[in-house]
PDB file of C-alpha atoms in Angstrom:
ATOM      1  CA  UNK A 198     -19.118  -5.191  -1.019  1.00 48.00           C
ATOM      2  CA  UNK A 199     -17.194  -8.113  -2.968  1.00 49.00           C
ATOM      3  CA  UNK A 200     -13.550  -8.777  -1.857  1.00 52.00           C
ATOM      4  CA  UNK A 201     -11.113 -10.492  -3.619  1.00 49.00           C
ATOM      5  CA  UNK A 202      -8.441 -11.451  -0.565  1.00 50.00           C
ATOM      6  CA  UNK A 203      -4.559 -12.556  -1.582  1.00 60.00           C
ATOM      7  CA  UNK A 204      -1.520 -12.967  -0.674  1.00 65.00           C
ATOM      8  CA  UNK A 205       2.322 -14.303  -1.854  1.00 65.00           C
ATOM      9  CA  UNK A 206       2.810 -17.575  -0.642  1.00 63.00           C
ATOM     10  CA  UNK A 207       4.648 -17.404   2.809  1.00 62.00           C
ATOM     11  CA  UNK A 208       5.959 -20.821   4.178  1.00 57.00           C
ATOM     12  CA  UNK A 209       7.315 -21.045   7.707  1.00 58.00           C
ATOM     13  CA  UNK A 210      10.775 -19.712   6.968  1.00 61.00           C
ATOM     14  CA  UNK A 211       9.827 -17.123   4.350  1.00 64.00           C
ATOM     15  CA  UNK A 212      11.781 -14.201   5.263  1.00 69.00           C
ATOM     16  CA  UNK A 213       8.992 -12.053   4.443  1.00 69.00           C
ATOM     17  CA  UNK A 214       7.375 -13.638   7.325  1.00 70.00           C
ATOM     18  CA  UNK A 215       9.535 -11.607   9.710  1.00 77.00           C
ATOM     19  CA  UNK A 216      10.370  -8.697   7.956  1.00 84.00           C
ATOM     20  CA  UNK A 217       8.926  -4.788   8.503  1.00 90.00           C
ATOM     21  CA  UNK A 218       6.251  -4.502   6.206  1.00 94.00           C
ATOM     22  CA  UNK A 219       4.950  -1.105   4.911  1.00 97.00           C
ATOM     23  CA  UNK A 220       1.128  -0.560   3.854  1.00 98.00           C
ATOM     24  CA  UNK A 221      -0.852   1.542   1.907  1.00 97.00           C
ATOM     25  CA  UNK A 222      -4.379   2.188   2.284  1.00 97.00           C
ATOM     26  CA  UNK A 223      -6.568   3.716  -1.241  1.00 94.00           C
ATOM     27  CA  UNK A 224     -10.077   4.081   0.120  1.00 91.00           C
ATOM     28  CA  UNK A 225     -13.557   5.276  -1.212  1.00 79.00           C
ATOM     29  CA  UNK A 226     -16.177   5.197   0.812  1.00 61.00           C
ATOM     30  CA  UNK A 227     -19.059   5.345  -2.139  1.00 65.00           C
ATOM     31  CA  UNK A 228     -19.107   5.054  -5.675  1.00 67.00           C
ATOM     32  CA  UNK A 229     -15.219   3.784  -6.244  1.00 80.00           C
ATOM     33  CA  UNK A 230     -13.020   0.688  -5.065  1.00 88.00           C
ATOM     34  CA  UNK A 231     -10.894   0.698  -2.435  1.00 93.00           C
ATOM     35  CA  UNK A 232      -7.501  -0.974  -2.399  1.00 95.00           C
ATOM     36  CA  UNK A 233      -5.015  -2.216   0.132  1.00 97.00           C
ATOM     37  CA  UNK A 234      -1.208  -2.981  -0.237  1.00 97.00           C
ATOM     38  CA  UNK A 235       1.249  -4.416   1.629  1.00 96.00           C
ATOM     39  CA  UNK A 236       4.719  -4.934   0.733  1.00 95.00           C
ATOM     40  CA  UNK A 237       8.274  -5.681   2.153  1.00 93.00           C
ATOM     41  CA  UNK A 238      11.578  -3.798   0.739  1.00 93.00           C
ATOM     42  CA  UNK A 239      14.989  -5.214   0.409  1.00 90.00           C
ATOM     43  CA  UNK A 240      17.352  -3.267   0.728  1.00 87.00           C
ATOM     44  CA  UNK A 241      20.056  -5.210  -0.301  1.00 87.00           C
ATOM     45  CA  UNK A 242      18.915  -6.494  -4.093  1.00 88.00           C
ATOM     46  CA  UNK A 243      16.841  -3.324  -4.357  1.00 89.00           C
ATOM     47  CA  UNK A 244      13.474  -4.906  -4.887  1.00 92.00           C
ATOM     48  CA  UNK A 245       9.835  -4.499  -3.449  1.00 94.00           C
ATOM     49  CA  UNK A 246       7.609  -7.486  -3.130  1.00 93.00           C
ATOM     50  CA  UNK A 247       3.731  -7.069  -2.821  1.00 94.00           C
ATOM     51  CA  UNK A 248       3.252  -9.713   0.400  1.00 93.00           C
ATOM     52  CA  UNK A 249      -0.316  -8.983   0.539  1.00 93.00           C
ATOM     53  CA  UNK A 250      -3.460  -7.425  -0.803  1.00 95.00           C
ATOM     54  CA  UNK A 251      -6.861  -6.369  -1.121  1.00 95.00           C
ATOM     55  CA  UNK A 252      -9.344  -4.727  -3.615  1.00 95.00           C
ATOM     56  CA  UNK A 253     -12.875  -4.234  -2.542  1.00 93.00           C
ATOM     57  CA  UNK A 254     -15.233  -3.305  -5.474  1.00 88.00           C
ATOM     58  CA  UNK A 255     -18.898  -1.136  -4.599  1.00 79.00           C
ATOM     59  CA  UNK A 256     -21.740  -2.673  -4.905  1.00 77.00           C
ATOM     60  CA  UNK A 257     -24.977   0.016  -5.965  1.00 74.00           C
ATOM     61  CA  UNK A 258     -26.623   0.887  -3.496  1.00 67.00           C
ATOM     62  CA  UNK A 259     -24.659  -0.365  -0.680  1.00 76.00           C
ATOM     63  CA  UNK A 260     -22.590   1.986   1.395  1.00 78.00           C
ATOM     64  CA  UNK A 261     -18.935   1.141   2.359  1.00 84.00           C
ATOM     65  CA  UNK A 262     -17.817  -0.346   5.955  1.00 89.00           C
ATOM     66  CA  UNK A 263     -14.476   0.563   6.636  1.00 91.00           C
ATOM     67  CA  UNK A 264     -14.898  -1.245   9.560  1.00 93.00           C
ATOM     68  CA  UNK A 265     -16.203  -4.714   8.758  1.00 93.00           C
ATOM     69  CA  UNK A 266     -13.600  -3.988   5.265  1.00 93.00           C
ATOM     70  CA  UNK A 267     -10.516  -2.278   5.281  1.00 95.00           C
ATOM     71  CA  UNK A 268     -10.201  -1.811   9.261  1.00 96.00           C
ATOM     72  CA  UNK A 269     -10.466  -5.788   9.159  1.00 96.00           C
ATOM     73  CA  UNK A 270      -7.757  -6.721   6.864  1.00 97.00           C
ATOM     74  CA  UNK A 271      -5.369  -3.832   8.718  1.00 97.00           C
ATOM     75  CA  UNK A 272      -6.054  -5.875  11.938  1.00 97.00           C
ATOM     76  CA  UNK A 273      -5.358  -8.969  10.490  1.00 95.00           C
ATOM     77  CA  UNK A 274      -2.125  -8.139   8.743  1.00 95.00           C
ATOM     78  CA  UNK A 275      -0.850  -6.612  12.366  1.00 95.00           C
ATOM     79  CA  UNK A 276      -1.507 -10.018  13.837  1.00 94.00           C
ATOM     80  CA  UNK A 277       0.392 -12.055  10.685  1.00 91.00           C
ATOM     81  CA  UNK A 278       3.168  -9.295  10.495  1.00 92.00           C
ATOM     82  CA  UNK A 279       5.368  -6.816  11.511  1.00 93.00           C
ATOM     83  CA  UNK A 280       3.951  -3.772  10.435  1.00 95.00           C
ATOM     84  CA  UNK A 281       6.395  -0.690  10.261  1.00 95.00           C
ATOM     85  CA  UNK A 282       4.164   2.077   8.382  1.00 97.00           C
ATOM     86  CA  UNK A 283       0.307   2.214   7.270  1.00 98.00           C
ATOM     87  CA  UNK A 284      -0.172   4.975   5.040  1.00 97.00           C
ATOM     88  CA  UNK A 285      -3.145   6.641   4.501  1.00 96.00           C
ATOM     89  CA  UNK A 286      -4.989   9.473   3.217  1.00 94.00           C
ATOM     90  CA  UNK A 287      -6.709  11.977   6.341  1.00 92.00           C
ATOM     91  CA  UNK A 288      -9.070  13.565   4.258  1.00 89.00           C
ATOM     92  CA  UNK A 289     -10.273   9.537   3.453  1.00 84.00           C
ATOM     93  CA  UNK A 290      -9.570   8.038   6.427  1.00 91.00           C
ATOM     94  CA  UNK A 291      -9.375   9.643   9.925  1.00 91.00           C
ATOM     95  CA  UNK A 292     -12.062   7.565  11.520  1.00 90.00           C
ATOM     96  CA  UNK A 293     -10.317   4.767  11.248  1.00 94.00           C
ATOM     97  CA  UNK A 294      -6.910   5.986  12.052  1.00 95.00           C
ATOM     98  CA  UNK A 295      -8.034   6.957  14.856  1.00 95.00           C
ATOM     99  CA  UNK A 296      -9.557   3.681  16.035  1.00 96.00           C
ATOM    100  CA  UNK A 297      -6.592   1.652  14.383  1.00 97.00           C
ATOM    101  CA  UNK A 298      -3.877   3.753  16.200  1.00 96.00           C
ATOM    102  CA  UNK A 299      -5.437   2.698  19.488  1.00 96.00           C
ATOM    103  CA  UNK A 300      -5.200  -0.410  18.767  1.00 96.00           C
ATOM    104  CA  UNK A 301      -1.452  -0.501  17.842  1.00 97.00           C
ATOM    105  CA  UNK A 302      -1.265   0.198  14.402  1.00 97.00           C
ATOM    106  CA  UNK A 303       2.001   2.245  13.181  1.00 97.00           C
ATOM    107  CA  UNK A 304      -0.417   5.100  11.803  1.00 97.00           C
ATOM    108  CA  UNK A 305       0.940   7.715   8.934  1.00 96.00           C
ATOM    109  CA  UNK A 306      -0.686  10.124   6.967  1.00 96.00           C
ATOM    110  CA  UNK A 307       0.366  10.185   3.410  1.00 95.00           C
ATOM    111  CA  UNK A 308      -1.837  13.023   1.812  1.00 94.00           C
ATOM    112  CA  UNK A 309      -2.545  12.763  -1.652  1.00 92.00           C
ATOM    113  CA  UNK A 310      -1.100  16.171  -2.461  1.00 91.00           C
ATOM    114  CA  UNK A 311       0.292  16.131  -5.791  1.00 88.00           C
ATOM    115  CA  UNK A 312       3.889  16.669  -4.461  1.00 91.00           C
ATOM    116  CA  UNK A 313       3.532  12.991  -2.889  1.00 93.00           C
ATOM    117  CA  UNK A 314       1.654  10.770  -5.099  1.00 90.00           C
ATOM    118  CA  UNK A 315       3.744  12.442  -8.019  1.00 91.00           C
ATOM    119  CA  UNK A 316       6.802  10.903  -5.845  1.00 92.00           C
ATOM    120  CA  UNK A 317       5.084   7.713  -5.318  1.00 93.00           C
ATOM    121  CA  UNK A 318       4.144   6.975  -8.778  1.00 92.00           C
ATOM    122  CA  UNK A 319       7.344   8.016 -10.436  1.00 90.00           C
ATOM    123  CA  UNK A 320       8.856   5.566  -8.185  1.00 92.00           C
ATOM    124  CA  UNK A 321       6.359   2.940  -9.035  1.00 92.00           C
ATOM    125  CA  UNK A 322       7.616   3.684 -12.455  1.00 90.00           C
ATOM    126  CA  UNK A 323      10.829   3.080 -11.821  1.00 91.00           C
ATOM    127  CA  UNK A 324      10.288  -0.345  -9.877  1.00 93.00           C
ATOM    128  CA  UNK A 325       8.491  -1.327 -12.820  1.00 91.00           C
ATOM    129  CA  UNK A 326      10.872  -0.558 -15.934  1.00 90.00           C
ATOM    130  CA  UNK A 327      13.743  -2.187 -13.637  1.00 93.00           C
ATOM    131  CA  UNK A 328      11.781  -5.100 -13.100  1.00 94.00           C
ATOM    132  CA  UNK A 329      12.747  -4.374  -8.983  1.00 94.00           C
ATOM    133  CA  UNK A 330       8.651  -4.523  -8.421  1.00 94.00           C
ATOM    134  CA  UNK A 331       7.968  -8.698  -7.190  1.00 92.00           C
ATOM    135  CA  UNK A 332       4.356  -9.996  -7.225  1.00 91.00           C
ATOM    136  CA  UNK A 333       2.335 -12.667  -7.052  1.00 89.00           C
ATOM    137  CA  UNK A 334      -0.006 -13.229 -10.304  1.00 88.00           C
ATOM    138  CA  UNK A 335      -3.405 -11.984  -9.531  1.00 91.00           C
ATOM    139  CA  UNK A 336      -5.951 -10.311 -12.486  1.00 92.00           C
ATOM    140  CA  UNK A 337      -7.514  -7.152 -10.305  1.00 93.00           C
ATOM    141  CA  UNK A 338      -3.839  -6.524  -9.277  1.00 93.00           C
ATOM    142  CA  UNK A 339      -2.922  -6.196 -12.798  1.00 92.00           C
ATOM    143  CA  UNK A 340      -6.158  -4.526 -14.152  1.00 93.00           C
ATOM    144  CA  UNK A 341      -5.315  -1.600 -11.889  1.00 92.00           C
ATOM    145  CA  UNK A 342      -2.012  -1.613 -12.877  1.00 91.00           C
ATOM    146  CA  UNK A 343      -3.175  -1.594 -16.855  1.00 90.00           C
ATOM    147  CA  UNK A 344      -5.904   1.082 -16.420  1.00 88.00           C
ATOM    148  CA  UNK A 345      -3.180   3.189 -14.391  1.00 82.00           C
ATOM    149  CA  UNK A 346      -2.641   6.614 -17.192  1.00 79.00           C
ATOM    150  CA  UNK A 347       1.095   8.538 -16.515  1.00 71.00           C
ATOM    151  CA  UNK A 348      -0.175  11.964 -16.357  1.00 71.00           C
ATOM    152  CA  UNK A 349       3.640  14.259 -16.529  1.00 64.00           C
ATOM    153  CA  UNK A 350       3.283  16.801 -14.020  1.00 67.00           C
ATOM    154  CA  UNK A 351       6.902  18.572 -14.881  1.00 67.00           C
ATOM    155  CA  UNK A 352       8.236  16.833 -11.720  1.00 66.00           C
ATOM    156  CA  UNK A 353       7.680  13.523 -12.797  1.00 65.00           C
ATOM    157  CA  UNK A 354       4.975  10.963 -13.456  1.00 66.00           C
ATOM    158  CA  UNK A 355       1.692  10.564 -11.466  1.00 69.00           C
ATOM    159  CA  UNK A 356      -0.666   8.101 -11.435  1.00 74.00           C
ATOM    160  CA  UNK A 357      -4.472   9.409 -12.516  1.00 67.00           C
ATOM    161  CA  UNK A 358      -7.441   7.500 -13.854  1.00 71.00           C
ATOM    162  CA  UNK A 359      -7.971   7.748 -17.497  1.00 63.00           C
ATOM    163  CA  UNK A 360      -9.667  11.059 -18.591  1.00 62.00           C
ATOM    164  CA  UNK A 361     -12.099   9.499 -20.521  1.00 60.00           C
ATOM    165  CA  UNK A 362     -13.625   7.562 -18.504  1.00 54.00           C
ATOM    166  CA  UNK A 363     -14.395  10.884 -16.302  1.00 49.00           C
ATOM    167  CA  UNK A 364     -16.486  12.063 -18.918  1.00 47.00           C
ATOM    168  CA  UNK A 365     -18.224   8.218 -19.959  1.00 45.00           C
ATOM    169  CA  UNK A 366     -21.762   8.124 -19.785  1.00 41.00           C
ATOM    170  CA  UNK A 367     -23.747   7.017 -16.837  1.00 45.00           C
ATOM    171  CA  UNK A 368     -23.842   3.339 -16.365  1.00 43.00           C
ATOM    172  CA  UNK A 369     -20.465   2.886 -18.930  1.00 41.00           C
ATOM    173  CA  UNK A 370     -17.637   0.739 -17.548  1.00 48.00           C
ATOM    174  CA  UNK A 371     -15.214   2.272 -15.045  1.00 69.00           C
ATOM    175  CA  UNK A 372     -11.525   1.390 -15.291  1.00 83.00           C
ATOM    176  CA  UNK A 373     -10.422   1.245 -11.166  1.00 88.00           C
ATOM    177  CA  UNK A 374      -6.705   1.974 -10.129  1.00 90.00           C
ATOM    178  CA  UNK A 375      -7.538   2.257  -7.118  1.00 93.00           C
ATOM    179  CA  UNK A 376      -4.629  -0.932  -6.287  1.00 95.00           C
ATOM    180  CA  UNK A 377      -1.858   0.761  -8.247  1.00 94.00           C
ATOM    181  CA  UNK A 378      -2.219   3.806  -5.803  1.00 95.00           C
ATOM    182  CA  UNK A 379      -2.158   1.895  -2.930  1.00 96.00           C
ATOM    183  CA  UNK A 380       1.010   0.230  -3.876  1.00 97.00           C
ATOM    184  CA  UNK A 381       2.841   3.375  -5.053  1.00 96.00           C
ATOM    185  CA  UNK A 382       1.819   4.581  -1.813  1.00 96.00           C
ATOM    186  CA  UNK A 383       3.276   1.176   0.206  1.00 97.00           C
ATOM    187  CA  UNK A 384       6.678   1.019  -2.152  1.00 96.00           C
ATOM    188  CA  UNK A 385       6.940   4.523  -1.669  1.00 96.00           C
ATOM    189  CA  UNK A 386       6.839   4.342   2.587  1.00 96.00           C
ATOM    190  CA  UNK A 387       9.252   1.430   2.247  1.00 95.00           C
ATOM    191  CA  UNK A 388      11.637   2.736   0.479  1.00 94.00           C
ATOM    192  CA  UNK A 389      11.835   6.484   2.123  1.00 92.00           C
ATOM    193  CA  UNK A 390      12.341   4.172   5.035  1.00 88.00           C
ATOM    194  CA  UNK A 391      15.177   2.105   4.045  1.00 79.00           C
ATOM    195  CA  UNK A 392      13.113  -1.148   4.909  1.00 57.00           C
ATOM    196  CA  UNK A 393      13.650  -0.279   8.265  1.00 49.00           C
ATOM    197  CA  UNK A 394      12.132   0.528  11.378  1.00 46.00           C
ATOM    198  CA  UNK A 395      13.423   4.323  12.170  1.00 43.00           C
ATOM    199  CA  UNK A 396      11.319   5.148  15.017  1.00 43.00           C
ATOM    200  CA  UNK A 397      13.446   3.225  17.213  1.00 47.00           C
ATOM    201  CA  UNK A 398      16.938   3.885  19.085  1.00 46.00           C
ATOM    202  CA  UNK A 399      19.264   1.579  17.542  1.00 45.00           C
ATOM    203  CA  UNK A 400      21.901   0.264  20.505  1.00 48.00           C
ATOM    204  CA  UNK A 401      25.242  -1.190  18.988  1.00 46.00           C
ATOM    205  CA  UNK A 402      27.637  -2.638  21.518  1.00 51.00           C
ATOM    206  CA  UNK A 403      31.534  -2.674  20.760  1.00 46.00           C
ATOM    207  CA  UNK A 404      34.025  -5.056  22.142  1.00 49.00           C
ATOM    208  CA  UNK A 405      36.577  -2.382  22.012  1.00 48.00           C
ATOM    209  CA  UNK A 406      34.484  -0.042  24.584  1.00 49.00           C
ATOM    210  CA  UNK A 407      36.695  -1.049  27.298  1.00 51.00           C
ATOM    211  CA  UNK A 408      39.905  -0.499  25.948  1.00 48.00           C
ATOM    212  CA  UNK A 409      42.157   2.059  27.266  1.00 48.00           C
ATOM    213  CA  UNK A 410      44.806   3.735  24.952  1.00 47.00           C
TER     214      UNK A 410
END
């Protein structure tokens, strides 16, 4: 399958470079792309920032390795990052989480119920009409976001591919989102999470402890 790899650009003292990021993993294993997104919240301004990406479109024919694909780039991001989350669907993707969480990776599922991806994509939403949503220019990244339709579900907005293109004729053009679910998924895990790592015991010393009244 063809790839299209990016990433923001990190120099040495980025502080991206160091900070928890939370990804979100959007996979198809046939006819459909597949999408990951990785992205660091602060907490302090408010703001998300896509770090890194990638979209992997089919090719006919062909079938999909998760392995030499998506399980690839998850590897690789462990080694470049701190990773604090990687979402994922079970019902896509338990194969590979299993595999993945023996090799370290901070496994979650994320099912995508309509509860949670209507929570993730009003939130997406949101990031976008406050402009809190930071990214790196890349085309795929905003096709997906463009061909992404609001469907209201009464609780909110969720993200759904365009009805009529469920219905196109065989061999018409197909308008992927498969990205903008993956980062509604990512923004979503970051910001539930503070931007922090929470699975941890947090010790905080005070210079007062030995004190007596």
């Amino acid at each position: 399958s063809r790839s299209y790899p990016a990433s923001a650009v990190l120099w040495g003292e980025h502080p991206y470079v160091r900070w928890p990021l939370y990804v979100a993993v959007d996979v198809a294993p046939k006819h459909d792309n597949s999408a990951v997104a990785a992205v660091a919240y602060d907490p302090i301004h408010a703001t998300v920032s896509l770090v890194e990406h990638k979209i992997w479109h089919p090719i006919e024919g062909e079938d999909f390795d998760l392995e030499a694909t998506v399980e690839k780039f998850l590897l690789e991001l462990k080694r470049k990052y701190t990773l604090r989350k990687v979402g994922y669907d079970p019902y896509q993707f338990h194969r590979s989480m299993v595999t993945l969480k023996q090799k370290g990776l901070p496994m979650e599922a994320f099912e995508q119920n309509p509860g949670n991806m209507t929570a993730a994509s009003q939130q997406l939403f949101d990031l976008l009409r406050t402009k809190a949503l930071k990214a790196y220019p890349d085309p795929d990244c905003r096709e997906h976001i463009k061909n992404a339709v609001a469907k209201d579900t009464g609780r909110g907005f969720r993200i759904i591919k365009d009805p009529t293109q469920t219905k196109a004729r065989k061999g018409a053009t197909k308008k992927p989102v498969d990205f903008a679910v993956a980062l509604a998924m990512a923004a979503y895990l970051a910001i539930s999470s503070g931007g922090v790592d929470t699975s941890r015991v947090q010790h905080i010393e005070s210079p007062f402890g030995d004190i007596s009244p």
